[in-house]
């Protein structure tokens, strides 16, 4: 679709299939006008925008602009995970119902993965299932969370403890919104993309290298390529695995160590800790070292991990604030426990035998990893920079 009207950019449209669900994913540059047209076609009686205070401040005009003549309501909250709580969920639902929401209303997430997850859960509960539209404004949301049906809030016990699977009616991404993203948030989603390349689509690695070499990760052409590649990689493993409990588990590559590193770093440094994507990137290095020590991943494959991680601007070692012992303690509670036969000294891990080729156990892309193996890999990553870690490998390989 081509247009010269302001706010009507060239659009790309893909159909996302996840299990029995299918929905359009439409993306482009400067395409708010097209998004407004898409929302108007839903013939809603109320558009319920779910956003956060930062987006509200940056883009105060957007909900009214996208709503046109359809009445709209804006539900906002201070940024961060405190939004993904039962308190915020019930308060937003109450406000929507008091404002006259009906079965014809549409919940519209406008923001990152946090408002996206909350809006998804709200839509699934409202009248036992209202229509949901995602307008993701972070790379994590656009390239990762909206390509999953998982919707969740946190509980005092842990992250994403209460949730459901729910499909949107449509997803619209205008890459222009990424223009205001802090660089750390921009890179965060791209690290998940690097994970997808290493674990699922090594054939996309030359494209990712070209994007990195281009030097401008926020350029519309680079973002379009990354969106296309993310959609292809993620749907390849979720098409027949709605609940991400079989082939889709490969999306957890880097997450067992990565989540634990993220949590430890946030305990130590608060909001200055690693972004989710950067922590996953370091988690992939840990997984790569475990595979290498088992004789599965080659030296070149480990070096490829370092090349992509550092190319995306992530420092390839554990932050000084994070000790291997702390990571081991947190990783022991990883949510993939229970997938494999219980072994008190082993954690289910996604490990690669080669890029794009996960090691399998009982038909799942998981293998048990002992605490000793994980500790050894964490110590290599804790010590190393890209050069020293690669030098270590070469030394061990006798080169
Ligand atoms: N359902 C899934 O499968 C899935 C997958 C990945 C992540 N998630 C969830 O997503 C959340 C993380 O997502 P996130 O990183 O997008 O977090 P987020 O929504 O908190 O956004 C991160 C920060 O970026 C700001 N921001 C958003 N868009 C902006 C823009 N265009 N310009 C400037 N600032 C902007 C936000 O205000 C916030 O401060 C987590 O809660 C995670 O559990 C879910």
XYZ file of C-alpha atoms and ligand atoms in Angstrom:
443
model
C 0.000 0.000 0.000
C 1.541 3.405 -0.987
C 0.375 6.852 -0.032
C 1.783 10.365 0.112
C -0.547 11.667 2.838
C 1.320 12.523 6.078
C 0.930 9.717 8.573
C 0.152 7.246 5.773
C 3.404 5.403 5.107
C 4.101 2.286 3.063
C 2.613 -0.688 4.896
C 3.635 -4.321 5.176
C 1.093 -6.890 6.297
C 1.665 -10.480 7.449
C -0.790 -13.027 8.767
C 0.388 -14.514 12.054
C -0.757 -18.087 12.714
C -0.357 -19.511 16.207
C -2.238 -22.780 16.669
C -5.892 -22.100 15.748
C -5.470 -18.315 15.937
C -4.706 -16.076 12.963
C -4.389 -12.293 13.006
C -2.869 -9.588 10.798
C 0.411 -7.945 11.776
C 0.655 -4.620 9.940
C 3.799 -2.496 10.111
C 5.312 0.539 8.459
C 6.985 3.879 8.939
C 4.869 6.930 9.820
C 1.629 4.999 9.420
C -0.554 6.375 12.242
C -3.187 7.295 9.644
C -3.412 3.698 8.472
C -3.637 2.496 12.071
C -6.549 4.905 12.659
C -8.269 3.520 9.522
C -7.790 -0.041 10.832
C -9.251 0.850 14.241
C -12.240 2.608 12.599
C -13.037 -0.575 10.665
C -13.558 -2.436 13.948
C -16.762 -0.455 14.459
C -16.161 -0.283 18.227
C -18.371 1.688 20.628
C -15.351 2.482 22.849
C -11.574 2.181 22.392
C -9.927 1.462 25.744
C -6.256 2.492 25.498
C -3.893 0.865 28.008
C -0.591 2.712 28.234
C 1.972 4.033 30.717
C 2.795 7.516 31.996
C 5.952 7.809 29.865
C 4.081 7.129 26.623
C 1.290 9.454 27.750
C 3.855 12.222 28.217
C 5.677 11.522 24.937
C 2.603 10.985 22.761
C -0.358 12.757 24.469
C -2.189 13.246 21.166
C -1.985 9.663 19.892
C -5.089 8.024 21.477
C -7.398 10.818 20.255
C -5.740 10.852 16.843
C -6.057 7.085 16.393
C -9.655 7.041 17.666
C -11.076 9.579 15.212
C -14.817 9.727 15.839
C -14.911 6.607 18.050
C -15.169 7.454 21.776
C -12.038 6.535 23.676
C -10.745 6.128 27.202
C -7.090 6.241 28.282
C -5.959 4.048 31.200
C -2.447 4.822 32.334
C -0.083 3.940 35.184
C 3.519 4.744 36.203
C 6.022 2.788 34.081
C 7.415 -0.590 34.975
C 6.452 -3.985 36.298
C 4.340 -2.445 39.122
C 1.719 -2.029 36.405
C 1.468 -5.802 35.914
C -0.385 -6.316 39.220
C -3.823 -7.457 40.306
C -4.431 -3.986 41.808
C -3.851 -2.235 38.502
C -5.765 -4.902 36.541
C -8.929 -4.598 38.651
C -8.706 -0.813 38.832
C -8.448 -0.532 35.006
C -11.293 -3.015 34.498
C -13.520 -1.125 36.965
C -12.796 2.168 35.203
C -13.547 0.649 31.791
C -16.859 -0.829 32.980
C -17.888 2.426 34.684
C -17.060 4.287 31.460
C -19.633 2.116 29.651
C -17.502 -0.641 28.073
C -19.611 -3.240 26.256
C -18.958 -6.385 24.224
C -18.405 -4.086 21.210
C -15.545 -2.208 22.923
C -11.911 -2.849 21.960
C -8.920 -2.887 24.318
C -5.903 -1.215 22.646
C -2.431 -1.594 24.147
C -0.175 1.359 23.335
C 3.308 0.831 24.727
C 5.858 -1.844 25.526
C 5.451 -5.398 26.768
C 4.159 -4.222 30.160
C 1.005 -2.403 28.955
C 0.733 -5.108 26.262
C 0.577 -7.957 28.776
C -1.856 -6.076 31.042
C -4.139 -5.127 28.132
C -4.071 -8.733 26.898
C -5.232 -10.024 30.243
C -7.880 -7.282 30.544
C -9.286 -8.134 27.098
C -9.449 -11.835 27.903
C -11.447 -11.110 31.102
C -13.756 -8.332 29.903
C -17.100 -10.001 29.075
C -15.137 -13.292 28.895
C -13.269 -12.008 25.836
C -13.267 -8.540 24.264
C -11.358 -7.647 21.116
C -7.697 -6.708 21.591
C -5.395 -4.613 19.380
C -1.693 -4.209 20.113
C 0.225 -1.079 19.079
C 3.703 -1.990 20.375
C 6.188 0.851 20.877
C 9.269 -1.070 22.089
C 11.345 -3.538 20.091
C 10.761 -6.194 22.782
C 7.000 -5.806 22.372
C 6.988 -5.528 18.558
C 9.495 -8.331 17.885
C 8.705 -10.635 20.765
C 5.733 -10.285 23.114
C 2.996 -9.504 20.533
C 4.096 -12.601 18.602
C 3.053 -14.731 21.573
C -0.438 -15.310 22.975
C 0.917 -15.268 26.536
C -0.677 -12.533 28.679
C 0.230 -12.227 32.339
C 0.592 -10.129 35.463
C 3.020 -10.630 38.331
C 2.217 -11.771 41.865
C 4.123 -11.078 45.090
C 5.583 -14.581 44.617
C 6.998 -14.106 41.141
C 6.934 -12.745 37.595
C 4.116 -13.634 35.185
C 2.475 -15.874 37.806
C -1.140 -15.221 36.722
C -2.153 -15.229 33.122
C -3.840 -16.658 30.102
C -3.340 -17.229 26.379
C -5.259 -14.740 24.277
C -4.973 -13.692 20.626
C -5.279 -10.096 19.418
C -7.602 -9.062 16.597
C -4.675 -7.205 15.010
C -1.201 -5.796 15.661
C -0.050 -2.439 14.242
C 3.557 -1.270 14.505
C 4.677 2.187 13.411
C 8.486 2.112 13.590
C 8.432 5.894 14.018
C 7.518 5.339 17.680
C 10.880 3.583 18.163
C 12.550 6.944 17.434
C 12.102 8.019 21.067
C 13.268 4.723 22.598
C 16.377 4.944 24.782
C 19.169 3.007 23.098
C 19.160 0.361 25.832
C 15.463 -0.404 25.116
C 16.073 -0.391 21.365
C 18.849 -2.966 21.716
C 16.869 -5.105 24.130
C 14.501 -6.431 21.444
C 17.357 -6.849 18.980
C 19.099 -9.194 21.435
C 15.979 -11.398 21.360
C 16.288 -11.280 17.571
C 19.920 -12.424 17.807
C 18.657 -15.295 19.982
C 16.128 -16.218 17.285
C 18.912 -16.226 14.656
C 21.198 -18.433 16.757
C 18.532 -20.855 17.980
C 16.038 -21.000 15.094
C 17.140 -19.199 11.917
C 20.881 -19.194 11.299
C 20.086 -18.376 7.655
C 19.085 -14.876 8.908
C 22.542 -14.258 10.445
C 24.020 -12.567 7.319
C 21.035 -10.164 7.371
C 21.583 -9.416 11.063
C 25.304 -8.873 10.418
C 24.400 -6.402 7.659
C 22.027 -4.524 10.002
C 24.762 -4.332 12.678
C 27.390 -3.248 10.115
C 24.977 -0.538 8.876
C 25.555 1.160 12.231
C 22.025 2.626 12.603
C 19.804 0.111 14.370
C 16.966 2.666 14.415
C 16.894 3.181 10.626
C 13.438 2.283 9.227
C 14.942 -0.185 6.705
C 16.843 -1.974 9.487
C 13.732 -2.094 11.697
C 11.567 -3.440 8.856
C 14.085 -6.222 8.234
C 14.197 -7.031 11.962
C 10.400 -7.127 12.205
C 10.101 -9.434 9.171
C 12.835 -11.702 10.469
C 11.339 -11.829 13.997
C 7.900 -12.705 12.654
C 9.339 -15.485 10.481
C 11.513 -16.959 13.243
C 8.983 -16.817 16.053
C 6.018 -18.128 14.090
C 8.150 -20.963 12.712
C 8.187 -22.536 16.188
C 4.814 -21.346 17.573
C 2.658 -22.098 14.489
C 1.888 -25.558 15.861
C 2.655 -24.849 19.505
C 0.115 -22.337 20.845
C 1.263 -22.690 24.433
C 5.043 -22.696 23.744
C 5.414 -25.962 25.632
C 6.987 -28.084 22.889
C 8.972 -26.748 19.923
C 8.373 -23.192 21.154
C 10.504 -23.907 24.226
C 13.512 -23.141 22.032
C 12.543 -19.464 22.464
C 13.893 -19.898 25.990
C 17.454 -20.026 24.624
C 19.636 -17.905 26.917
C 16.757 -17.426 29.365
C 17.675 -19.875 32.178
C 20.901 -18.074 33.050
C 19.680 -14.778 31.522
C 16.588 -14.387 33.725
C 18.639 -15.177 36.827
C 21.342 -12.655 35.815
C 18.640 -10.025 35.152
C 17.060 -10.569 38.563
C 20.392 -10.523 40.454
C 21.500 -7.370 38.648
C 18.202 -5.599 39.321
C 18.440 -6.527 42.992
C 21.909 -4.941 43.051
C 21.498 -1.947 40.743
C 17.747 -1.381 40.433
C 16.631 0.205 37.158
C 20.299 0.688 36.138
C 20.618 -3.100 35.824
C 20.869 -4.901 32.481
C 17.862 -4.673 30.161
C 15.957 -7.924 29.653
C 17.471 -8.436 26.200
C 21.037 -7.712 27.326
C 20.661 -10.217 30.188
C 19.400 -12.844 27.732
C 22.384 -12.088 25.488
C 24.787 -12.802 28.370
C 22.673 -15.889 29.187
C 23.276 -17.122 25.623
C 27.029 -16.844 26.159
C 26.667 -19.001 29.279
C 24.643 -21.590 27.321
C 27.196 -21.506 24.492
C 30.041 -22.259 26.919
C 28.149 -25.211 28.419
C 27.564 -26.622 24.901
C 31.185 -26.022 23.970
C 32.421 -27.799 27.112
C 30.254 -30.784 26.138
C 31.949 -30.838 22.733
C 28.753 -29.796 20.926
C 29.284 -26.201 19.801
C 32.381 -25.477 17.745
C 34.840 -22.673 18.509
C 33.434 -20.774 15.530
C 29.858 -21.092 16.805
C 30.885 -19.715 20.225
C 32.750 -16.861 18.523
C 29.606 -16.152 16.490
C 27.685 -15.717 19.765
C 30.279 -13.167 20.929
C 30.250 -11.390 17.575
C 26.465 -10.866 17.617
C 26.211 -9.996 21.311
C 28.995 -7.392 21.179
C 27.760 -6.152 17.771
C 24.507 -5.239 19.523
C 26.429 -3.239 22.112
C 26.184 -5.693 25.027
C 29.240 -6.151 27.232
C 29.927 -9.895 27.018
C 30.407 -10.678 30.678
C 28.545 -10.808 33.975
C 28.118 -7.362 35.516
C 30.487 -6.907 38.485
C 27.440 -6.755 40.766
C 26.447 -10.321 39.878
C 28.248 -13.318 41.374
C 27.989 -16.807 39.841
C 26.782 -18.175 43.214
C 23.814 -15.774 43.220
C 22.904 -16.717 39.655
C 23.007 -20.419 40.583
C 20.656 -19.826 43.511
C 18.099 -17.906 41.410
C 18.351 -20.242 38.404
C 17.403 -23.148 40.676
C 13.810 -21.772 40.624
C 13.658 -21.517 36.809
C 10.160 -22.027 35.440
C 11.244 -24.814 33.046
C 11.627 -27.137 36.019
C 9.179 -30.017 35.664
C 9.546 -30.471 31.890
C 12.142 -33.251 32.260
C 12.402 -36.125 34.746
C 13.135 -34.619 38.142
C 16.841 -34.545 39.006
C 17.664 -32.429 42.066
C 21.062 -31.497 40.653
C 20.000 -30.618 37.108
C 18.254 -27.726 35.383
C 16.417 -28.023 32.042
C 18.369 -25.860 29.588
C 18.081 -25.031 25.904
C 21.496 -25.907 24.465
C 22.584 -25.897 20.838
C 24.520 -28.605 19.030
C 25.008 -26.066 16.228
C 23.274 -22.780 15.333
C 19.642 -23.642 14.582
C 20.004 -27.193 15.978
C 18.864 -27.499 19.629
C 19.762 -30.604 21.608
C 16.605 -32.660 22.289
C 15.352 -34.825 25.180
C 12.097 -36.787 24.846
C 11.058 -34.651 21.879
C 11.631 -31.325 23.706
C 14.460 -28.848 22.947
C 15.745 -29.152 26.531
C 18.604 -31.003 28.214
C 19.456 -31.430 31.896
C 22.465 -29.344 32.931
C 24.227 -29.979 36.237
C 25.011 -27.235 38.728
C 28.729 -27.911 38.195
C 28.442 -27.342 34.428
C 26.474 -24.138 34.918
C 28.944 -22.883 37.548
C 31.915 -23.548 35.238
C 30.299 -21.638 32.354
C 29.290 -18.731 34.616
C 32.862 -18.467 35.833
C 34.186 -18.234 32.268
C 31.672 -15.492 31.447
C 32.302 -13.726 34.780
C 36.030 -13.550 34.039
C 35.992 -12.783 30.409
C 35.730 -10.134 27.817
C 35.024 -11.248 24.259
C 38.727 -11.570 23.586
C 39.662 -13.437 26.732
C 36.735 -15.829 26.531
C 37.479 -16.605 22.893
C 41.173 -16.902 23.721
C 40.250 -19.344 26.500
C 38.386 -21.488 24.023
C 41.220 -21.469 21.542
C 43.690 -22.285 24.300
C 41.600 -25.253 25.425
C 41.240 -26.384 21.837
C 45.052 -26.275 21.574
C 45.130 -23.586 18.887
N 4.154 -12.427 26.415
C 5.373 -12.674 26.092
O 5.651 -13.673 25.495
C 6.453 -11.700 26.466
C 7.658 -11.714 25.757
C 8.634 -10.758 26.085
C 8.404 -9.850 27.110
N 7.209 -9.892 27.793
C 6.959 -8.941 28.897
O 7.200 -7.643 28.419
C 7.691 -6.834 29.468
C 8.930 -6.120 29.001
O 8.596 -5.353 27.865
P 9.274 -3.949 27.575
O 10.739 -4.099 27.638
O 8.656 -3.413 26.334
O 8.854 -3.110 28.888
P 8.015 -1.759 29.113
O 6.672 -1.858 28.544
O 8.113 -1.461 30.558
O 8.839 -0.661 28.294
C 10.156 -0.339 28.691
C 10.322 1.177 28.892
O 10.271 1.824 27.623
C 9.371 2.931 27.672
N 8.854 3.124 26.326
C 7.982 2.337 25.673
N 7.835 2.767 24.411
C 8.603 3.877 24.287
C 8.876 4.764 23.212
N 8.372 4.559 21.988
N 9.712 5.793 23.433
C 10.281 5.979 24.666
N 10.085 5.157 25.706
C 9.246 4.117 25.515
C 8.350 2.531 28.698
O 7.669 3.658 29.198
C 9.219 1.824 29.730
O 9.801 2.780 30.577
C 7.955 -7.761 30.645
O 6.939 -7.584 31.600
C 7.899 -9.153 30.047
O 7.405 -10.111 30.963
C 6.249 -10.780 27.483
